């Protein structure tokens, strides 16, 4: 046999006899796909993807263990050059694409999906796309790889292959939980996972929720592969500790929370109802065993909310939860009061509003978290510019800028002086790669909210934009490429390319350096003082929020970032650090 081959069989008792004499099916590493096609346009199919060194024996186990799932066919990928590492990698590749495709309910559990390197991995991976295409032609996938990779389901998938940082963090969290679930029933124990933009904190949050549910629901009759990363937690004597846990996932931002809900609704073992706001948790009659908090830096302190009804709701929660003894409690204190274990995904550099829980309060909290419950993610998973690019952007927007310009090979980065070229660049990239969006600082009022015919942002030369007409899931909305997204619609999301309009809310002069222009900043919640706690939002506070916002916008893209800068002084300053076109 030269190259790969895909064989198909009926998934029934006759399968064992028909494969027992094929050496590749009894003593060779293979990848297989069990499937039941969709029965109607409203009901998805089912798919299970696995690997084994003895396909025949593995099918005996599946015929017993999966008999109630009505799986109909099995396809097996054979290749004389396959080894265990290749099969683990191909299995991981196909599982992640199957979930992102959305055509089938993915039945796999998360015991640990491989992302390990091995000899000639790049050469093997060249054939993975061909294997996918053949399976797609057979009807197992509906969309192409680029379409899948750009999808919300793929980007927020619980079936991601973990890097070393993420795997170690989840392993340590599980080990700590395994001990604590036996020893302690007190409320409010804390675990913190910190990381820069693009280090995969959201992946850890979603993966962990799925993994905890999989351990909880695992039955003794199922097969455990000891080679998988988290298999030790599925064994008898350990898995019982995770049984019947009440798990919630808290997402402070409305837009991102809705995306989580869609992903959880599509994932076996997870439910949309698991995804909540801090308000929902606080008002629940239940006490939780584990709360996983994504974007924890966006939790609110005691403050005036966006509408009076929410402020009243905030006060009522504090009164009820703390019997009037802690009237200025924060949302983080709510979560600690409602759950035995709280796991925070945190980046203190992404706080963008005065009512976000202050950095100082988080730092004080972190001193009380034991070292073995505090994890740091380092590996950059989003930007092809790598971790150096993230740090560089943060330094450029800081009081102590870099001493020299850096170049980031393989990452497109430039200031574009022409509005028309800026606009056409992003729209061309959308045609080529998809997920290319224009985003902007909140330096223009949202007049189109009341007047749908009006434009909010006018760059001249006929280049005009409305703010995002979709508040929820703007990135995937039909007209997104013709609009400008704000920080509130893009924080937590990935793009392929970002066009960032840096407005006149951020300015620069040689005398003052970087400074905020309050009159040009139109996020009312973003600049008001917190009178309920007697806190004044100073000019320096506002500068920090605005530079944090632009740091987030400039680090959303995987492949490249292009800037259009309004303030001439800031344009000259940024031109020292970023290439200029036009």
Coordinates of C-alpha atoms in Angstrom, one line a residue:
X1 CA 0.0 0.0 0.0
X2 CA 1.4 3.4 -1.0
X3 CA -0.1 6.5 0.5
X4 CA -3.3 6.5 2.6
X5 CA -6.5 4.5 1.9
X6 CA -9.9 4.8 3.5
X7 CA -12.0 1.6 3.8
X8 CA -15.6 1.6 4.8
X9 CA -17.6 -1.0 6.7
X10 CA -21.0 -1.4 8.2
X11 CA -20.9 -1.0 11.9
X12 CA -22.5 -4.2 13.0
X13 CA -21.5 -7.7 14.4
X14 CA -20.3 -8.9 11.0
X15 CA -17.5 -6.3 11.1
X16 CA -15.4 -8.4 13.5
X17 CA -15.2 -11.4 11.2
X18 CA -14.6 -9.4 8.1
X19 CA -11.6 -7.6 9.5
X20 CA -9.9 -10.3 11.7
X21 CA -7.5 -11.4 8.9
X22 CA -6.3 -8.0 7.8
X23 CA -3.0 -7.2 9.5
X24 CA -3.5 -3.5 9.2
X25 CA -6.8 -3.9 11.1
X26 CA -5.5 -6.1 13.9
X27 CA -1.9 -5.0 14.4
X28 CA -1.3 -1.5 13.0
X29 CA -2.0 2.1 14.0
X30 CA -5.1 3.5 12.3
X31 CA -7.6 6.3 12.6
X32 CA -11.3 5.4 12.3
X33 CA -14.5 7.4 12.1
X34 CA -17.9 6.1 13.3
X35 CA -20.9 7.9 11.9
X36 CA -24.6 8.1 11.7
X37 CA -25.8 10.6 9.0
X38 CA -28.3 13.3 9.8
X39 CA -31.9 11.9 9.7
X40 CA -33.5 15.2 8.7
X41 CA -32.6 18.9 8.1
X42 CA -33.3 19.6 11.8
X43 CA -31.4 16.8 13.3
X44 CA -27.7 16.5 13.2
X45 CA -25.8 13.3 12.5
X46 CA -23.4 11.7 15.0
X47 CA -19.7 11.1 14.7
X48 CA -17.0 9.5 16.8
X49 CA -13.3 9.7 15.8
X50 CA -10.7 7.5 17.3
X51 CA -7.3 5.8 16.8
X52 CA -6.1 2.3 17.7
X53 CA -3.3 -0.1 17.1
X54 CA -5.8 -2.9 17.0
X55 CA -8.9 -1.8 15.0
X56 CA -10.6 -5.2 15.3
X57 CA -10.4 -5.3 19.1
X58 CA -11.4 -1.7 19.4
X59 CA -14.5 -2.3 17.3
X60 CA -15.6 -5.2 19.6
X61 CA -15.5 -2.7 22.5
X62 CA -17.4 -0.1 20.5
X63 CA -20.1 -2.5 19.3
X64 CA -20.9 -3.1 23.0
X65 CA -20.3 0.4 24.4
X66 CA -22.0 2.4 21.6
X67 CA -24.8 0.2 20.7
X68 CA -27.4 2.7 21.9
X69 CA -26.1 5.5 19.7
X70 CA -27.3 4.0 16.4
X71 CA -24.0 4.5 14.6
X72 CA -24.2 3.0 11.1
X73 CA -20.8 3.0 9.4
X74 CA -17.1 3.0 10.2
X75 CA -14.4 4.3 8.0
X76 CA -10.8 3.5 8.7
X77 CA -7.8 5.5 7.5
X78 CA -4.9 3.1 6.6
X79 CA -1.3 3.9 5.7
X80 CA 1.8 1.8 5.8
X81 CA 3.8 4.7 7.2
X82 CA 1.4 5.5 10.1
X83 CA 2.7 5.3 13.7
X84 CA 1.0 6.1 17.0
X85 CA 2.1 9.8 17.0
X86 CA 0.7 10.3 13.5
X87 CA -2.6 8.7 14.4
X88 CA -3.0 10.8 17.5
X89 CA -2.3 13.9 15.5
X90 CA -4.7 13.0 12.7
X91 CA -7.4 12.0 15.3
X92 CA -7.0 15.5 17.0
X93 CA -7.1 17.2 13.6
X94 CA -10.4 15.5 12.5
X95 CA -12.1 15.9 15.9
X96 CA -11.5 19.6 15.9
X97 CA -12.8 20.0 12.3
X98 CA -15.8 17.8 13.0
X99 CA -16.9 20.0 15.8
X100 CA -16.3 23.2 13.9
X101 CA -18.2 21.9 10.9
X102 CA -21.3 21.5 13.0
X103 CA -22.9 18.9 10.8
X104 CA -22.5 16.1 13.4
X105 CA -22.8 15.7 17.1
X106 CA -19.2 14.9 18.2
X107 CA -19.4 12.0 20.7
X108 CA -15.7 12.1 21.8
X109 CA -14.8 12.7 25.4
X110 CA -11.9 15.0 26.3
X111 CA -9.3 12.7 27.8
X112 CA -6.6 14.9 26.3
X113 CA -6.2 15.7 22.6
X114 CA -2.6 15.5 21.3
X115 CA -0.5 18.4 20.1
X116 CA 2.9 16.7 20.4
X117 CA 5.6 17.1 17.8
X118 CA 7.1 14.0 16.1
X119 CA 9.5 13.0 13.3
X120 CA 8.4 14.5 10.0
X121 CA 5.2 15.9 11.4
X122 CA 5.0 18.6 8.7
X123 CA 5.2 16.0 5.9
X124 CA 2.5 13.9 7.5
X125 CA 0.2 16.9 8.0
X126 CA 0.4 17.7 4.3
X127 CA -1.7 14.6 3.7
X128 CA -4.2 15.4 6.5
X129 CA -6.0 17.9 4.2
X130 CA -6.3 15.2 1.5
X131 CA -7.8 12.8 4.0
X132 CA -10.3 15.4 5.1
X133 CA -11.2 16.1 1.5
X134 CA -11.9 12.4 0.8
X135 CA -14.1 12.2 4.0
X136 CA -15.9 15.4 3.0
X137 CA -16.6 14.0 -0.4
X138 CA -18.1 10.9 1.4
X139 CA -20.5 13.3 3.2
X140 CA -18.9 13.3 6.7
X141 CA -18.2 17.1 6.5
X142 CA -20.1 19.8 4.8
X143 CA -17.8 22.8 4.9
X144 CA -14.2 23.3 3.7
X145 CA -11.3 23.6 6.1
X146 CA -11.0 27.4 5.7
X147 CA -14.7 27.8 6.3
X148 CA -14.5 25.6 9.4
X149 CA -11.4 27.3 10.8
X150 CA -13.1 30.7 10.6
X151 CA -16.2 29.5 12.4
X152 CA -17.3 30.4 15.9
X153 CA -17.7 26.7 16.7
X154 CA -14.1 25.9 15.8
X155 CA -12.6 28.9 17.5
X156 CA -14.5 28.2 20.8
X157 CA -14.4 24.4 20.5
X158 CA -13.9 22.2 23.6
X159 CA -12.0 19.8 21.3
X160 CA -8.8 21.9 20.9
X161 CA -5.4 20.3 21.1
X162 CA -3.8 21.8 24.2
X163 CA -0.3 23.3 24.2
X164 CA 2.1 22.4 27.1
X165 CA 1.1 25.5 29.2
X166 CA -2.6 24.7 28.9
X167 CA -2.2 21.0 29.5
X168 CA -0.1 21.5 32.6
X169 CA -2.5 24.1 34.0
X170 CA -5.5 21.9 33.5
X171 CA -3.7 18.9 34.9
X172 CA -2.8 20.8 38.1
X173 CA -6.3 22.2 38.4
X174 CA -7.8 18.7 38.2
X175 CA -5.3 17.4 40.7
X176 CA -6.1 20.2 43.1
X177 CA -9.8 19.8 42.6
X178 CA -9.5 16.1 43.2
X179 CA -8.0 16.7 46.6
X180 CA -10.2 19.6 47.5
X181 CA -13.5 17.9 46.6
X182 CA -12.7 15.3 49.2
X183 CA -11.2 17.5 51.9
X184 CA -13.1 20.7 51.8
X185 CA -16.7 21.9 51.4
X186 CA -16.1 25.5 52.2
X187 CA -17.1 28.2 49.8
X188 CA -14.8 30.5 47.8
X189 CA -11.5 28.6 47.2
X190 CA -9.7 30.3 44.3
X191 CA -7.7 29.2 41.3
X192 CA -6.3 31.8 38.9
X193 CA -5.1 31.3 35.3
X194 CA -3.3 34.4 34.0
X195 CA -2.1 35.1 30.4
X196 CA -1.6 37.8 27.8
X197 CA -4.1 38.1 24.8
X198 CA -3.9 35.0 22.6
X199 CA -2.5 32.6 25.2
X200 CA -5.7 30.5 25.2
X201 CA -7.4 31.4 28.5
X202 CA -10.8 30.9 26.9
X203 CA -9.7 27.5 25.5
X204 CA -8.7 26.4 29.0
X205 CA -12.1 27.6 30.4
X206 CA -14.2 25.7 27.8
X207 CA -12.0 22.6 27.7
X208 CA -12.1 22.4 31.5
X209 CA -15.9 22.6 31.6
X210 CA -16.2 19.8 29.0
X211 CA -13.5 17.7 30.7
X212 CA -15.2 18.0 34.2
X213 CA -18.5 16.9 32.7
X214 CA -16.9 14.0 30.8
X215 CA -15.2 12.7 34.0
X216 CA -18.4 13.1 35.9
X217 CA -20.5 11.1 33.4
X218 CA -17.9 8.4 32.6
X219 CA -19.1 4.8 33.2
X220 CA -17.1 1.9 34.3
X221 CA -17.9 -0.1 31.2
X222 CA -16.1 2.3 28.8
X223 CA -12.6 1.9 27.6
X224 CA -9.8 4.1 29.0
X225 CA -6.8 4.8 26.9
X226 CA -3.9 5.2 29.3
X227 CA -1.8 7.1 26.8
X228 CA -4.2 10.1 26.9
X229 CA -3.3 13.1 29.0
X230 CA -6.1 13.1 31.5
X231 CA -6.9 9.4 31.6
X232 CA -5.9 9.0 35.3
X233 CA -9.0 11.1 36.3
X234 CA -11.4 8.7 34.5
X235 CA -10.3 5.6 36.5
X236 CA -12.4 4.1 39.3
X237 CA -11.7 5.7 42.6
X238 CA -11.0 9.1 41.2
X239 CA -13.9 9.8 38.8
X240 CA -16.4 9.4 41.6
X241 CA -15.0 12.6 43.2
X242 CA -16.3 14.5 40.2
X243 CA -19.7 12.9 40.0
X244 CA -22.7 15.2 40.0
X245 CA -20.7 18.4 40.2
X246 CA -22.8 21.6 39.6
X247 CA -20.7 23.5 37.2
X248 CA -21.2 27.0 35.8
X249 CA -19.3 29.1 33.3
X250 CA -19.4 32.9 33.9
X251 CA -18.8 35.2 31.0
X252 CA -19.2 38.9 31.9
X253 CA -19.6 40.3 28.3
X254 CA -23.0 39.8 26.7
X255 CA -21.6 39.3 23.1
X256 CA -19.1 36.6 24.1
X257 CA -21.6 35.0 26.5
X258 CA -24.0 34.3 23.6
X259 CA -21.2 32.7 21.6
X260 CA -20.4 30.4 24.6
X261 CA -24.1 29.5 24.8
X262 CA -24.2 28.4 21.1
X263 CA -21.0 26.3 21.6
X264 CA -22.3 24.7 24.8
X265 CA -25.6 23.9 23.1
X266 CA -23.8 22.0 20.4
X267 CA -21.6 20.0 22.7
X268 CA -22.6 16.6 24.2
X269 CA -22.4 16.8 28.0
X270 CA -22.7 20.6 28.1
X271 CA -25.8 22.8 28.1
X272 CA -26.5 26.3 27.2
X273 CA -27.9 26.9 30.7
X274 CA -24.4 26.4 32.2
X275 CA -23.3 29.7 30.7
X276 CA -24.2 32.6 32.9
X277 CA -23.6 36.2 33.9
X278 CA -22.5 37.1 37.4
X279 CA -26.1 38.4 38.0
X280 CA -27.6 35.0 37.0
X281 CA -25.2 33.1 39.4
X282 CA -25.9 35.5 42.3
X283 CA -29.7 35.1 41.9
X284 CA -29.6 31.3 41.5
X285 CA -31.1 29.4 44.4
X286 CA -28.3 26.8 44.0
X287 CA -24.8 26.6 45.3
X288 CA -22.2 25.6 42.8
X289 CA -19.3 23.2 43.1
X290 CA -17.2 24.9 40.4
X291 CA -17.5 28.2 38.6
X292 CA -15.2 28.9 35.7
X293 CA -14.9 32.6 34.9
X294 CA -13.7 33.7 31.5
X295 CA -12.5 37.3 31.1
X296 CA -12.6 37.7 34.8
X297 CA -11.0 41.2 34.5
X298 CA -14.4 42.3 33.3
X299 CA -16.2 41.5 36.5
X300 CA -17.8 44.6 38.0
X301 CA -17.0 46.2 41.3
X302 CA -19.8 47.9 43.3
X303 CA -20.8 50.7 40.9
X304 CA -23.6 52.3 38.9
X305 CA -24.6 50.0 36.1
X306 CA -25.5 50.8 32.5
X307 CA -29.2 51.2 33.4
X308 CA -30.9 52.0 36.8
X309 CA -32.7 48.7 36.9
X310 CA -29.3 46.8 36.9
X311 CA -28.0 49.1 39.7
X312 CA -31.0 48.3 41.8
X313 CA -30.5 44.6 41.0
X314 CA -26.8 44.9 42.1
X315 CA -27.9 46.4 45.4
X316 CA -30.6 43.8 46.0
X317 CA -28.1 41.0 45.5
X318 CA -25.6 42.5 47.9
X319 CA -28.4 42.8 50.5
X320 CA -29.6 39.3 50.1
X321 CA -26.2 37.5 49.8
X322 CA -24.5 39.3 52.7
X323 CA -27.5 40.2 54.9
X324 CA -26.6 43.8 54.7
X325 CA -23.1 43.3 56.1
X326 CA -21.2 43.9 52.8
X327 CA -23.2 46.5 50.9
X328 CA -20.3 47.3 48.5
X329 CA -19.5 43.7 47.5
X330 CA -18.2 43.1 44.0
X331 CA -19.3 40.5 41.5
X332 CA -16.3 38.4 42.3
X333 CA -17.4 38.3 46.0
X334 CA -20.8 37.1 44.7
X335 CA -19.1 34.2 42.9
X336 CA -17.0 33.3 45.9
X337 CA -20.2 33.3 48.1
X338 CA -22.0 31.0 45.6
X339 CA -19.4 28.4 44.8
X340 CA -17.0 26.1 46.5
X341 CA -14.4 26.6 43.8
X342 CA -13.9 29.6 41.6
X343 CA -11.5 29.4 38.6
X344 CA -10.6 32.7 37.1
X345 CA -9.2 33.3 33.6
X346 CA -7.5 36.7 34.1
X347 CA -5.5 39.4 32.2
X348 CA -5.2 42.5 34.3
X349 CA -4.1 44.5 31.2
X350 CA -7.6 44.1 29.7
X351 CA -9.6 46.1 32.1
X352 CA -11.3 48.9 30.1
X353 CA -13.9 50.6 32.3
X354 CA -14.1 52.2 35.7
X355 CA -16.7 49.7 36.9
X356 CA -14.4 46.8 36.1
X357 CA -13.0 45.3 39.4
X358 CA -9.8 47.4 40.0
X359 CA -6.4 45.9 39.3
X360 CA -5.3 46.7 42.8
X361 CA -8.1 44.5 44.3
X362 CA -7.2 41.6 42.0
X363 CA -3.5 42.0 43.0
X364 CA -4.4 42.0 46.7
X365 CA -6.5 38.8 46.1
X366 CA -3.7 37.1 44.2
X367 CA -1.4 37.4 47.2
X368 CA -3.8 35.1 49.1
X369 CA -3.9 32.5 46.3
X370 CA -1.3 29.7 46.9
X371 CA 1.4 29.4 44.3
X372 CA 0.1 25.9 43.4
X373 CA -3.3 27.5 42.5
X374 CA -1.9 30.3 40.4
X375 CA -0.9 29.5 36.8
X376 CA 0.6 31.5 34.0
X377 CA 0.1 30.8 30.3
X378 CA 3.0 32.0 28.1
X379 CA 2.7 30.4 24.7
X380 CA 1.2 32.7 22.1
X381 CA -1.5 30.8 20.2
X382 CA -3.2 33.7 18.3
X383 CA -0.8 36.1 16.7
X384 CA 1.8 34.9 14.2
X385 CA 3.8 37.9 15.6
X386 CA 4.2 35.8 18.7
X387 CA 4.6 36.8 22.3
X388 CA 7.1 39.5 21.3
X389 CA 4.4 41.3 19.2
X390 CA 2.0 41.4 22.2
X391 CA 4.6 42.8 24.5
X392 CA 5.8 45.3 21.9
X393 CA 2.3 46.7 21.4
X394 CA 1.9 47.0 25.2
X395 CA 5.2 48.8 25.4
X396 CA 4.4 51.2 22.5
X397 CA 1.2 52.2 24.4
X398 CA 3.0 52.6 27.7
X399 CA 4.9 55.5 29.4
X400 CA 8.1 53.6 28.7
X401 CA 8.1 52.8 24.9
X402 CA 10.6 50.5 23.1
X403 CA 14.1 51.8 22.4
X404 CA 14.0 50.5 18.8
X405 CA 11.6 49.3 16.2
X406 CA 11.1 45.6 15.9
X407 CA 10.0 43.6 12.9
X408 CA 7.8 40.6 13.0
X409 CA 8.5 38.2 10.2
X410 CA 5.4 36.5 8.9
X411 CA 3.0 39.0 10.5
X412 CA 1.6 41.8 8.3
X413 CA 1.8 45.1 10.2
X414 CA 1.5 48.7 8.9
X415 CA 0.0 52.2 9.3
X416 CA -1.9 53.1 6.2
X417 CA -2.3 56.9 5.6
X418 CA -5.0 56.7 2.9
X419 CA -8.6 56.0 4.1
X420 CA -9.4 54.4 0.8
X421 CA -6.4 52.1 0.8
X422 CA -7.1 51.2 4.5
X423 CA -10.6 50.2 3.6
X424 CA -9.8 48.3 0.5
X425 CA -7.0 46.4 2.2
X426 CA -9.3 45.0 4.8
X427 CA -12.0 44.2 2.3
X428 CA -9.5 42.5 0.0
X429 CA -8.2 40.4 2.9
X430 CA -11.8 39.4 3.7
X431 CA -12.2 38.0 0.2
X432 CA -8.9 36.1 0.5
X433 CA -8.9 34.9 4.1
X434 CA -12.2 35.7 5.7
X435 CA -12.6 37.1 9.3
X436 CA -11.0 40.4 8.4
X437 CA -12.7 43.3 10.2
X438 CA -12.4 47.0 10.9
X439 CA -12.5 47.9 14.6
X440 CA -12.1 51.3 16.3
X441 CA -11.6 53.0 19.6
X442 CA -14.8 54.5 21.0
X443 CA -13.9 58.0 19.6
X444 CA -17.2 58.6 17.7
X445 CA -20.7 58.9 19.1
X446 CA -23.1 56.1 18.2
X447 CA -25.6 58.3 16.2
X448 CA -26.7 55.5 13.9
X449 CA -28.3 53.8 17.0
X450 CA -31.1 56.3 16.7
X451 CA -30.7 57.2 13.0
X452 CA -30.1 54.0 10.9
X453 CA -29.3 56.1 7.9
X454 CA -26.5 58.0 9.6
X455 CA -22.8 57.2 9.6
X456 CA -20.8 57.3 12.8
X457 CA -17.2 57.4 11.5
X458 CA -16.1 59.5 8.6
X459 CA -12.4 59.1 7.6
X460 CA -12.8 61.3 4.5
X461 CA -12.3 60.3 0.8
X462 CA -15.8 58.8 1.0
X463 CA -14.8 56.2 3.6
X464 CA -17.5 56.0 6.2
X465 CA -18.7 53.4 8.7
X466 CA -21.5 52.8 11.0
X467 CA -20.8 51.2 14.4
X468 CA -21.7 47.5 14.6
X469 CA -25.4 47.1 13.9
X470 CA -25.3 43.7 15.6
X471 CA -24.5 43.9 19.3
X472 CA -24.2 40.1 19.7
X473 CA -22.0 38.0 17.4
X474 CA -21.1 41.0 15.3
X475 CA -18.0 39.3 14.0
X476 CA -20.0 36.7 12.1
X477 CA -22.9 39.0 11.1
X478 CA -23.7 39.5 7.4
X479 CA -22.7 43.2 7.1
X480 CA -19.7 43.2 9.5
X481 CA -17.1 43.8 6.9
X482 CA -18.8 47.1 6.0
X483 CA -19.0 48.3 9.7
X484 CA -16.7 49.1 12.5
X485 CA -16.7 47.0 15.6
X486 CA -16.1 48.4 19.1
X487 CA -14.1 46.9 22.0
X488 CA -17.4 45.5 23.4
X489 CA -18.1 43.4 20.3
X490 CA -14.5 42.2 19.7
X491 CA -12.9 41.5 23.1
X492 CA -12.4 37.7 23.5
X493 CA -12.6 37.0 19.7
X494 CA -10.0 36.1 17.1
X495 CA -9.7 37.7 13.6
X496 CA -7.5 36.8 10.7
X497 CA -6.8 40.4 9.9
X498 CA -7.7 43.6 11.8
X499 CA -8.0 47.1 10.5
X500 CA -7.7 49.3 13.6
X501 CA -8.9 52.9 13.5
X502 CA -7.1 54.8 16.3
X503 CA -9.4 57.7 17.1
X504 CA -8.7 61.2 18.5
X505 CA -9.5 59.9 22.0
X506 CA -5.7 59.0 22.1
X507 CA -3.3 61.7 21.3
X508 CA 0.5 62.5 21.4
X509 CA 2.7 65.6 21.7
X510 CA 6.4 65.6 22.5
X511 CA 5.7 67.7 25.6
X512 CA 2.9 65.5 27.1
X513 CA 3.6 62.2 25.5
X514 CA 0.5 59.9 25.2
X515 CA -2.6 61.5 26.7
X516 CA -6.4 60.9 26.6
X517 CA -8.7 63.4 25.1
X518 CA -11.8 63.0 27.2
X519 CA -14.0 65.1 24.9
X520 CA -13.3 62.7 22.1
X521 CA -14.1 59.5 24.1
X522 CA -17.8 58.6 23.8
X523 CA -18.1 55.5 26.0
X524 CA -20.1 57.1 28.9
X525 CA -19.7 54.1 31.1
X526 CA -16.0 54.2 30.3
X527 CA -15.1 57.6 31.7
X528 CA -17.5 58.4 34.5
X529 CA -16.5 58.3 38.1
X530 CA -17.8 55.7 40.5
X531 CA -19.7 57.8 42.9
X532 CA -21.2 54.8 44.7
X533 CA -17.7 54.0 46.0
X534 CA -16.4 57.6 46.0
X535 CA -13.9 56.9 43.3
X536 CA -12.9 59.6 40.8
X537 CA -11.8 58.6 37.3
X538 CA -8.7 60.7 36.7
X539 CA -7.0 61.6 33.4
X540 CA -4.4 59.0 34.1
X541 CA -7.1 56.4 34.7
X542 CA -8.8 57.3 31.5
X543 CA -5.5 57.1 29.6
X544 CA -5.0 53.6 31.0
X545 CA -8.4 52.4 29.9
X546 CA -8.0 53.8 26.4
X547 CA -4.5 52.4 25.9
X548 CA -5.8 49.0 27.2
X549 CA -8.6 49.2 24.6
X550 CA -6.2 49.9 21.8
X551 CA -3.8 47.1 23.0
X552 CA -6.7 44.7 22.8
X553 CA -7.7 45.9 19.3
X554 CA -4.2 45.6 18.1
X555 CA -3.8 42.1 19.3
X556 CA -7.0 40.5 17.9
X557 CA -5.6 39.3 14.6
X558 CA -3.8 36.1 13.8
X559 CA -2.1 37.1 10.5
X560 CA -1.8 40.9 10.5
X561 CA -2.9 44.3 11.7
X562 CA -3.3 47.6 9.8
X563 CA -3.8 51.0 11.5
X564 CA -5.4 54.2 10.4
X565 CA -4.5 57.0 12.9
X566 CA -6.5 60.2 13.3
X567 CA -4.3 62.4 15.5
X568 CA -1.2 63.7 13.5
X569 CA 1.0 63.7 16.6
X570 CA 0.0 60.1 17.5
X571 CA 0.5 59.1 13.8
X572 CA 4.1 60.4 13.9
X573 CA 4.7 58.7 17.3
X574 CA 3.4 55.3 16.2
X575 CA 5.3 55.7 12.9
X576 CA 8.5 55.3 14.9
X577 CA 7.4 51.7 15.8
X578 CA 5.2 50.5 12.9
X579 CA 5.9 50.6 9.2
X580 CA 4.0 53.2 7.2
X581 CA 2.3 52.7 3.8
X582 CA 1.2 55.5 1.6

